CSV table of C-alpha atoms in Angstrom, one decimal:
chain,number,residue,atom,x,y,z
A,1,ALA,CA,122.0,-80.7,45.5
A,2,ILE,CA,121.9,-81.5,48.7
A,3,SER,CA,125.2,-80.7,49.8
A,4,LYS,CA,124.3,-76.7,48.9
A,5,VAL,CA,121.2,-76.5,51.2
A,6,PRO,CA,123.2,-74.9,54.1
A,7,GLN,CA,123.6,-71.9,51.6
A,8,ASN,CA,120.1,-71.6,50.9
A,9,LEU,CA,118.8,-71.8,54.7
A,10,LEU,CA,121.7,-69.3,55.7
A,11,MET,CA,120.9,-67.4,53.1
A,12,CYS,CA,117.1,-67.9,53.7
A,13,PHE,CA,116.5,-67.1,56.7
A,14,ALA,CA,119.7,-64.8,57.6
A,15,THR,CA,117.4,-62.2,55.2
A,16,LEU,CA,114.3,-63.3,56.7
A,17,PHE,CA,115.7,-61.8,60.4
A,18,ILE,CA,116.8,-58.8,58.9
A,19,CYS,CA,114.1,-57.9,57.3
A,20,LEU,CA,111.9,-58.9,60.3
A,21,ILE,CA,113.9,-56.4,62.3
A,22,ILE,CA,114.1,-53.4,59.4
A,23,GLY,CA,110.8,-54.5,57.9
A,24,MET,CA,109.4,-53.8,61.9
A,25,GLY,CA,110.9,-50.3,61.9
A,26,ILE,CA,109.3,-49.6,58.4
A,27,ALA,CA,105.7,-50.6,59.3
A,28,LEU,CA,106.2,-49.1,62.6
A,29,ILE,CA,107.1,-45.7,61.3
A,30,ARG,CA,103.8,-46.2,57.4
A,31,THR,CA,101.4,-47.2,59.9
A,32,TYR,CA,101.6,-44.7,62.5
A,33,ARG,CA,102.5,-41.9,59.8
A,34,VAL,CA,105.7,-40.4,61.3
A,35,PRO,CA,106.2,-37.0,59.4
A,36,VAL,CA,108.4,-36.7,56.8
A,37,ILE,CA,110.1,-39.9,57.0
A,38,ALA,CA,106.9,-41.9,56.1
A,39,PRO,CA,106.1,-40.4,52.5
A,40,ILE,CA,109.6,-41.1,51.8
A,41,LEU,CA,109.1,-44.7,52.6
A,42,ASP,CA,106.0,-45.6,50.6
A,43,VAL,CA,107.4,-44.0,47.7
A,44,VAL,CA,111.0,-46.2,48.0
A,45,ILE,CA,109.0,-49.5,48.9
A,46,ALA,CA,106.9,-48.7,46.0
A,47,LEU,CA,109.8,-48.6,44.0
A,48,CYS,CA,111.4,-51.9,45.0
A,49,LYS,CA,108.5,-54.0,44.6
A,50,ALA,CA,108.6,-52.6,41.0
A,51,PHE,CA,111.8,-54.0,40.3
A,52,PRO,CA,112.1,-57.7,39.4
A,53,ALA,CA,114.3,-59.8,41.5
A,54,ASN,CA,116.6,-61.2,39.1
A,55,LEU,CA,117.6,-57.5,38.1
A,56,ILE,CA,117.9,-56.2,42.2
A,57,LEU,CA,120.3,-59.4,42.1
A,58,LEU,CA,122.4,-58.2,39.0
A,59,ILE,CA,122.6,-55.0,39.9
A,60,CYS,CA,124.0,-55.7,43.2
A,61,ILE,CA,126.4,-57.6,42.1
A,62,MET,CA,127.5,-55.4,39.5
A,63,VAL,CA,127.3,-52.3,42.1
A,64,TYR,CA,129.5,-54.5,44.6
A,65,THR,CA,132.4,-55.6,41.5
A,66,ASN,CA,132.3,-51.6,40.1
A,67,THR,CA,132.7,-50.0,43.2
A,68,PHE,CA,134.7,-52.7,45.6
A,69,ASN,CA,138.2,-51.0,44.6
A,70,ASP,CA,137.3,-47.9,45.5
A,71,VAL,CA,135.9,-48.7,48.7
A,72,ILE,CA,138.3,-50.6,49.9
A,73,LYS,CA,141.1,-47.9,49.4
A,74,ALA,CA,139.1,-45.2,50.9
A,75,LEU,CA,139.0,-47.2,54.0
A,76,HIS,CA,142.6,-48.3,53.9
A,77,LEU,CA,142.2,-52.0,53.9
A,78,LYS,CA,144.2,-54.6,52.3
A,79,ILE,CA,141.9,-57.3,50.8
A,80,THR,CA,141.0,-57.7,47.4
A,81,ILE,CA,137.1,-58.3,46.3
A,82,ARG,CA,138.2,-62.4,46.4
A,83,ASP,CA,138.6,-62.2,50.0
A,84,VAL,CA,134.7,-61.3,50.3
A,85,ASN,CA,132.2,-64.6,50.5
A,86,LEU,CA,129.7,-63.4,48.1
A,87,ILE,CA,126.9,-65.0,50.0
A,88,TYR,CA,127.0,-61.7,52.1
A,89,ILE,CA,126.5,-60.1,48.8
A,90,ALA,CA,123.2,-62.1,48.0
A,91,ILE,CA,122.4,-61.8,51.2
A,92,VAL,CA,122.4,-58.1,50.9
A,93,ALA,CA,120.4,-58.4,47.5
A,94,LEU,CA,118.0,-60.5,49.1
A,95,CYS,CA,116.7,-58.0,51.7
A,96,ILE,CA,116.6,-55.4,48.9
A,97,VAL,CA,114.0,-57.9,47.1
A,98,CYS,CA,112.1,-59.4,50.5
A,99,LEU,CA,112.2,-56.1,52.4
A,100,PRO,CA,109.2,-54.7,50.9
A,101,GLY,CA,106.9,-57.8,51.5
A,102,ILE,CA,107.6,-58.7,54.3
A,103,SER,CA,107.7,-54.7,55.9
A,104,GLU,CA,103.7,-54.9,54.4
A,105,VAL,CA,102.9,-57.8,56.1
A,106,LEU,CA,104.0,-56.8,59.4
A,107,ARG,CA,102.0,-53.9,58.5
A,108,SER,CA,99.0,-55.2,58.1
A,109,GLY,CA,99.4,-57.0,61.2
A,110,LEU,CA,100.0,-53.8,62.4
A,111,MET,CA,96.9,-52.3,61.1
A,112,ALA,CA,94.6,-55.6,62.2
A,113,ILE,CA,95.1,-54.6,66.3
A,114,PRO,CA,92.7,-52.7,67.6
A,115,ARG,CA,94.3,-48.9,68.8
A,116,GLY,CA,92.3,-50.0,71.9
A,117,GLN,CA,94.6,-52.6,73.4
A,118,PHE,CA,97.2,-49.7,73.7
A,119,GLU,CA,94.9,-48.1,76.1
A,120,ALA,CA,94.4,-51.3,77.8
A,121,GLY,CA,97.8,-52.0,78.7
A,122,TYR,CA,98.3,-48.4,79.6
A,123,ALA,CA,95.3,-48.3,81.9
A,124,ILE,CA,96.9,-51.2,83.8
A,125,GLY,CA,100.2,-48.9,84.1
A,126,MET,CA,102.4,-51.1,81.8
A,127,THR,CA,104.9,-48.3,79.3
A,128,SER,CA,104.5,-48.4,75.3
A,129,PHE,CA,107.2,-50.8,75.5
A,130,GLN,CA,106.1,-53.3,77.7
A,131,THR,CA,102.5,-52.8,75.6
A,132,PHE,CA,104.1,-53.3,72.4
A,133,ARG,CA,106.3,-56.5,73.9
A,134,ASP,CA,103.7,-58.2,75.9
A,135,ILE,CA,100.4,-57.5,74.1
A,136,ILE,CA,100.1,-56.0,70.6
A,137,LEU,CA,103.3,-58.7,69.4
A,138,PRO,CA,102.0,-61.7,70.7
A,139,GLN,CA,98.5,-61.6,68.7
A,140,MET,CA,100.0,-59.4,65.8
A,141,PHE,CA,102.3,-62.3,64.8
A,142,ARG,CA,99.3,-64.7,65.6
A,143,VAL,CA,97.3,-62.4,62.8
A,144,ILE,CA,100.6,-62.7,60.1
A,145,ILE,CA,102.0,-66.2,60.7
A,146,PRO,CA,100.3,-68.2,57.9
A,147,MET,CA,101.5,-64.9,56.1
A,148,LEU,CA,105.3,-64.5,57.2
A,149,THR,CA,105.4,-68.2,56.2
A,150,ASN,CA,104.2,-68.2,52.8
A,151,SER,CA,106.9,-64.9,52.4
A,152,THR,CA,109.2,-67.3,53.8
A,153,LEU,CA,108.4,-69.8,50.7
A,154,SER,CA,108.9,-67.4,48.3
A,155,LEU,CA,112.3,-65.9,49.8
A,156,MET,CA,113.4,-69.7,49.9
A,157,LYS,CA,112.9,-70.0,45.8
A,158,THR,CA,114.1,-66.8,45.5
A,159,THR,CA,117.3,-67.9,47.1
A,160,ALA,CA,117.6,-70.4,43.0
A,161,LEU,CA,117.9,-67.0,41.7
A,162,VAL,CA,121.3,-66.1,43.1
A,163,ASN,CA,123.6,-67.9,40.7
A,164,VAL,CA,123.6,-64.9,38.2
A,165,MET,CA,125.4,-63.7,40.9
A,166,GLY,CA,127.8,-66.3,40.4
A,167,VAL,CA,126.8,-67.9,43.7
A,168,SER,CA,126.8,-71.4,44.7
A,169,ASP,CA,122.9,-73.0,45.3
A,170,ILE,CA,121.0,-76.0,45.3
A,171,LEU,CA,120.3,-75.2,42.1
A,172,LYS,CA,123.4,-74.6,40.7
A,173,GLY,CA,125.1,-77.5,42.5
A,174,ALA,CA,122.6,-79.8,41.1
A,175,THR,CA,124.1,-78.6,37.3
A,176,ASP,CA,127.2,-78.2,38.0
A,177,ALA,CA,126.7,-82.3,38.6
A,178,ALA,CA,124.7,-82.7,35.8
A,179,THR,CA,127.3,-81.1,33.0
A,180,ASP,CA,129.8,-83.9,33.6
A,181,ALA,CA,127.1,-86.3,32.3
A,182,TYR,CA,125.2,-84.2,30.8
A,183,CYS,CA,121.7,-85.1,32.4
A,184,PHE,CA,119.9,-81.5,33.3
A,185,LEU,CA,116.8,-82.6,33.8
A,186,GLU,CA,117.5,-85.1,35.8
A,187,ALA,CA,119.5,-82.5,37.7
A,188,TYR,CA,116.5,-80.3,37.4
A,189,LEU,CA,114.5,-82.7,38.9
A,190,ALA,CA,116.6,-83.4,41.9
A,191,ALA,CA,116.6,-79.3,42.7
A,192,ALA,CA,112.8,-79.3,42.5
A,193,ILE,CA,112.6,-82.1,45.3
A,194,VAL,CA,115.1,-80.7,46.9
A,195,PHE,CA,113.2,-77.3,47.3
A,196,TRP,CA,109.9,-79.3,47.7
A,197,VAL,CA,111.1,-80.7,51.2
A,198,LEU,CA,112.2,-77.4,52.3
A,199,GLY,CA,108.9,-75.8,51.5
A,200,VAL,CA,106.9,-78.6,53.3
A,201,ILE,CA,109.8,-78.3,56.2
A,202,ILE,CA,109.1,-74.0,56.4
A,203,GLU,CA,105.1,-75.4,56.0
A,204,LYS,CA,105.4,-77.5,58.9
A,205,ILE,CA,107.4,-74.8,61.3
A,206,GLY,CA,104.5,-72.1,60.0
A,207,LYS,CA,101.9,-74.2,61.3
A,208,SER,CA,103.4,-75.1,64.5
A,209,LEU,CA,104.1,-71.1,65.2
A,210,GLU,CA,101.0,-70.3,64.0
A,211,LYS,CA,99.2,-72.7,67.2
A,212,SER,CA,101.4,-71.8,69.4
A,213,PHE,CA,100.5,-68.0,69.3
A,214,SER,CA,97.4,-69.1,69.1
A,215,LYS,CA,97.4,-70.3,72.5
A,216,SER,CA,99.6,-68.0,74.2
A,217,VAL,CA,97.0,-65.5,73.2
A,218,LYS,CA,94.4,-67.4,74.4
A,219,GLN,CA,96.2,-68.0,77.8
A,220,MET,CA,96.7,-64.3,78.3
A,221,ALA,CA,93.1,-63.2,77.4
A,222,MET,CA,92.2,-65.9,80.2
A,223,ARG,CA,94.4,-64.3,82.8
Protein backbone atom coordinates (compact mmCIF):
# COMPACT_ATOMS: atom_id res chain seq x y z
CA ALA A 1 0.00 0.00 0.00
CA ILE A 2 2.78 2.43 0.93
CA SER A 3 4.57 1.84 -2.39
CA LYS A 4 1.53 3.26 -4.23
CA VAL A 5 1.30 6.46 -2.16
CA PRO A 6 3.14 8.56 -4.82
CA GLN A 7 0.55 7.48 -7.41
CA ASN A 8 -2.37 8.63 -5.25
CA LEU A 9 -0.63 11.87 -4.30
CA LEU A 10 0.07 12.65 -7.97
CA MET A 11 -3.54 11.99 -8.93
CA CYS A 12 -4.87 13.98 -5.97
CA PHE A 13 -2.76 17.13 -6.29
CA ALA A 14 -2.63 17.20 -10.10
CA THR A 15 -6.43 17.00 -10.11
CA LEU A 16 -6.65 19.67 -7.38
CA PHE A 17 -4.36 22.02 -9.33
CA ILE A 18 -6.32 21.62 -12.56
CA CYS A 19 -9.66 22.00 -10.77
CA LEU A 20 -8.52 25.18 -9.01
CA ILE A 21 -7.53 26.80 -12.30
CA ILE A 22 -10.61 25.76 -14.28
CA GLY A 23 -12.87 26.08 -11.25
CA MET A 24 -11.80 29.68 -10.68
CA GLY A 25 -12.84 30.57 -14.21
CA ILE A 26 -16.18 28.80 -13.76
CA ALA A 27 -16.71 30.47 -10.38
CA LEU A 28 -16.02 33.95 -11.79
CA ILE A 29 -18.38 33.39 -14.73
CA ARG A 30 -21.18 32.06 -12.51
CA THR A 31 -20.69 34.65 -9.73
CA TYR A 32 -20.73 37.67 -12.03
CA ARG A 33 -23.33 36.06 -14.36
CA VAL A 34 -21.62 36.33 -17.73
CA PRO A 35 -24.43 36.26 -20.32
CA VAL A 36 -25.07 32.97 -22.17
CA ILE A 37 -22.07 31.15 -20.66
CA ALA A 38 -23.22 31.30 -17.01
CA PRO A 39 -26.59 29.50 -17.59
CA ILE A 40 -24.84 26.79 -19.63
CA LEU A 41 -22.30 26.22 -16.86
CA ASP A 42 -25.12 26.06 -14.30
CA VAL A 43 -26.63 23.13 -16.22
CA VAL A 44 -23.28 21.38 -16.77
CA ILE A 45 -22.31 21.66 -13.09
CA ALA A 46 -25.72 20.37 -11.99
CA LEU A 47 -25.40 17.36 -14.31
CA CYS A 48 -21.87 16.52 -13.13
CA LYS A 49 -23.04 16.65 -9.50
CA ALA A 50 -25.79 14.12 -10.23
CA PHE A 51 -23.54 11.27 -11.39
CA PRO A 52 -21.75 8.89 -8.97
CA ALA A 53 -17.96 9.09 -9.05
CA ASN A 54 -17.40 5.45 -9.98
CA LEU A 55 -19.86 5.78 -12.88
CA ILE A 56 -17.94 8.75 -14.28
CA LEU A 57 -14.67 6.84 -13.96
CA LEU A 58 -16.12 3.85 -15.81
CA ILE A 59 -17.56 6.03 -18.58
CA CYS A 60 -14.22 7.81 -19.04
CA ILE A 61 -12.22 4.58 -19.37
CA MET A 62 -14.81 3.15 -21.80
CA VAL A 63 -14.76 6.29 -23.95
CA TYR A 64 -10.96 6.22 -23.91
CA THR A 65 -10.66 2.57 -24.96
CA ASN A 66 -13.39 2.85 -27.61
CA THR A 67 -12.13 6.04 -29.27
CA PHE A 68 -8.35 5.78 -28.83
CA ASN A 69 -7.57 4.07 -32.14
CA ASP A 70 -9.78 6.43 -34.16
CA VAL A 71 -8.20 9.51 -32.58
CA ILE A 72 -4.67 8.21 -33.13
CA LYS A 73 -5.42 7.47 -36.79
CA ALA A 74 -6.90 10.94 -37.29
CA LEU A 75 -3.76 12.52 -35.78
CA HIS A 76 -1.44 10.20 -37.75
CA LEU A 77 0.48 9.18 -34.62
CA LYS A 78 2.40 5.93 -34.22
CA ILE A 79 1.52 4.93 -30.67
CA THR A 80 -0.61 2.20 -29.22
CA ILE A 81 -3.02 2.23 -26.32
CA ARG A 82 -0.40 0.49 -24.18
CA ASP A 83 1.98 3.43 -24.60
CA VAL A 84 -0.33 5.76 -22.64
CA ASN A 85 -0.21 5.66 -18.86
CA LEU A 86 -3.75 5.21 -17.53
CA ILE A 87 -2.98 7.56 -14.65
CA TYR A 88 -3.53 10.51 -17.04
CA ILE A 89 -6.97 9.19 -17.97
CA ALA A 90 -7.68 8.78 -14.24
CA ILE A 91 -6.71 12.42 -13.62
CA VAL A 92 -9.10 13.58 -16.36
CA ALA A 93 -11.90 11.49 -14.85
CA LEU A 94 -11.15 12.76 -11.34
CA CYS A 95 -11.28 16.34 -12.63
CA ILE A 96 -14.80 15.71 -13.98
CA VAL A 97 -15.79 14.24 -10.61
CA CYS A 98 -14.30 16.98 -8.42
CA LEU A 99 -14.57 20.13 -10.56
CA PRO A 100 -18.21 20.89 -9.65
CA GLY A 101 -17.52 20.75 -5.91
CA ILE A 102 -14.32 22.77 -6.05
CA SER A 103 -15.86 25.42 -8.33
CA GLU A 104 -18.73 25.77 -5.84
CA VAL A 105 -16.24 26.23 -3.00
CA LEU A 106 -14.48 28.97 -4.98
CA ARG A 107 -17.79 30.61 -5.88
CA SER A 108 -18.85 30.68 -2.22
CA GLY A 109 -15.55 32.37 -1.40
CA LEU A 110 -16.09 35.02 -4.07
CA MET A 111 -19.64 35.67 -2.87
CA ALA A 112 -18.37 36.14 0.69
CA ILE A 113 -16.24 39.13 -0.34
CA PRO A 114 -18.17 42.44 -0.37
CA ARG A 115 -18.24 44.22 -3.73
CA GLY A 116 -16.95 47.29 -1.91
CA GLN A 117 -13.51 45.65 -1.86
CA PHE A 118 -13.25 46.17 -5.62
CA GLU A 119 -14.22 49.82 -5.22
CA ALA A 120 -11.58 50.21 -2.51
CA GLY A 121 -8.93 48.87 -4.88
CA TYR A 122 -10.04 51.18 -7.67
CA ALA A 123 -10.02 54.12 -5.27
CA ILE A 124 -6.27 53.72 -4.63
CA GLY A 125 -5.48 53.39 -8.32
CA MET A 126 -5.28 49.60 -8.67
CA THR A 127 -6.37 47.85 -11.86
CA SER A 128 -9.04 45.13 -11.86
CA PHE A 129 -6.39 42.41 -12.02
CA GLN A 130 -4.31 43.97 -9.22
CA THR A 131 -7.40 44.36 -7.05
CA PHE A 132 -8.40 40.75 -7.61
CA ARG A 133 -4.88 39.42 -7.03
CA ASP A 134 -3.86 41.54 -4.03
CA ILE A 135 -7.17 42.14 -2.23
CA ILE A 136 -9.85 39.65 -3.30
CA LEU A 137 -7.82 36.43 -3.60
CA PRO A 138 -6.13 36.56 -0.14
CA GLN A 139 -9.47 37.21 1.57
CA MET A 140 -11.25 34.60 -0.53
CA PHE A 141 -8.74 31.86 0.25
CA ARG A 142 -8.87 32.70 3.94
CA VAL A 143 -12.61 31.99 3.79
CA ILE A 144 -12.45 28.81 1.71
CA ILE A 145 -9.37 27.06 3.15
CA PRO A 146 -11.46 24.86 5.54
CA MET A 147 -13.85 23.88 2.73
CA LEU A 148 -10.98 23.40 0.28
CA THR A 149 -9.21 21.16 2.79
CA ASN A 150 -12.37 19.07 3.08
CA SER A 151 -12.60 18.87 -0.74
CA THR A 152 -8.96 17.72 -0.89
CA LEU A 153 -9.66 15.01 1.68
CA SER A 154 -12.66 13.85 -0.35
CA LEU A 155 -10.52 13.88 -3.49
CA MET A 156 -7.85 11.75 -1.80
CA LYS A 157 -10.51 9.21 -0.81
CA THR A 158 -11.94 9.26 -4.34
CA THR A 159 -8.55 8.19 -5.74
CA ALA A 160 -9.27 4.78 -4.18
CA LEU A 161 -11.89 4.27 -6.93
CA VAL A 162 -9.45 4.48 -9.84
CA ASN A 163 -8.77 0.75 -9.62
CA VAL A 164 -12.02 0.28 -11.60
CA MET A 165 -10.09 1.86 -14.48
CA GLY A 166 -7.19 -0.54 -14.08
CA VAL A 167 -4.98 2.07 -12.42
CA SER A 168 -2.86 0.79 -9.56
CA ASP A 169 -3.37 2.74 -6.34
CA ILE A 170 -3.03 2.27 -2.57
CA LEU A 171 -6.04 -0.02 -2.29
CA LYS A 172 -5.14 -2.12 -5.32
CA GLY A 173 -1.52 -2.36 -4.20
CA ALA A 174 -2.64 -3.71 -0.83
CA THR A 175 -5.11 -6.22 -2.27
CA ASP A 176 -2.64 -7.41 -4.91
CA ALA A 177 -0.13 -8.16 -2.18
CA ALA A 178 -2.84 -9.91 -0.14
CA THR A 179 -3.89 -12.23 -2.96
CA ASP A 180 -0.99 -14.64 -2.46
CA ALA A 181 -1.52 -15.03 1.28
CA TYR A 182 -5.31 -14.60 1.13
CA CYS A 183 -5.26 -12.00 3.92
CA PHE A 184 -7.67 -9.40 2.55
CA LEU A 185 -8.85 -8.08 5.91
CA GLU A 186 -5.27 -7.17 6.80
CA ALA A 187 -4.86 -5.58 3.36
CA TYR A 188 -7.95 -3.41 3.78
CA LEU A 189 -6.82 -2.35 7.26
CA ALA A 190 -3.36 -1.50 5.91
CA ALA A 191 -4.87 0.61 3.13
CA ALA A 192 -7.18 2.31 5.66
CA ILE A 193 -4.20 3.23 7.86
CA VAL A 194 -2.31 4.69 4.89
CA PHE A 195 -5.33 6.78 3.86
CA TRP A 196 -5.79 7.89 7.46
CA VAL A 197 -2.17 9.08 7.71
CA LEU A 198 -2.50 10.97 4.42
CA GLY A 199 -5.73 12.53 5.66
CA VAL A 200 -4.06 13.71 8.88
CA ILE A 201 -1.23 15.28 6.88
CA ILE A 202 -3.65 17.08 4.54
CA GLU A 203 -5.61 18.31 7.58
CA LYS A 204 -2.41 19.67 9.16
CA ILE A 205 -1.44 21.44 5.93
CA GLY A 206 -4.92 22.95 5.69
CA LYS A 207 -4.75 24.34 9.23
CA SER A 208 -1.29 25.79 8.58
CA LEU A 209 -2.52 27.51 5.42
CA GLU A 210 -5.56 28.84 7.27
CA LYS A 211 -3.32 30.44 9.92
CA SER A 212 -0.98 31.82 7.26
CA PHE A 213 -3.77 33.46 5.25
CA SER A 214 -5.35 34.87 8.43
CA LYS A 215 -2.05 36.54 9.39
CA SER A 216 -1.54 37.97 5.88
CA VAL A 217 -5.06 39.44 5.82
CA LYS A 218 -4.58 40.99 9.30
CA GLN A 219 -1.25 42.52 8.22
CA MET A 220 -2.93 43.94 5.09
CA ALA A 221 -5.72 45.43 7.20
CA MET A 222 -3.21 47.08 9.55
CA ARG A 223 -1.46 48.70 6.61
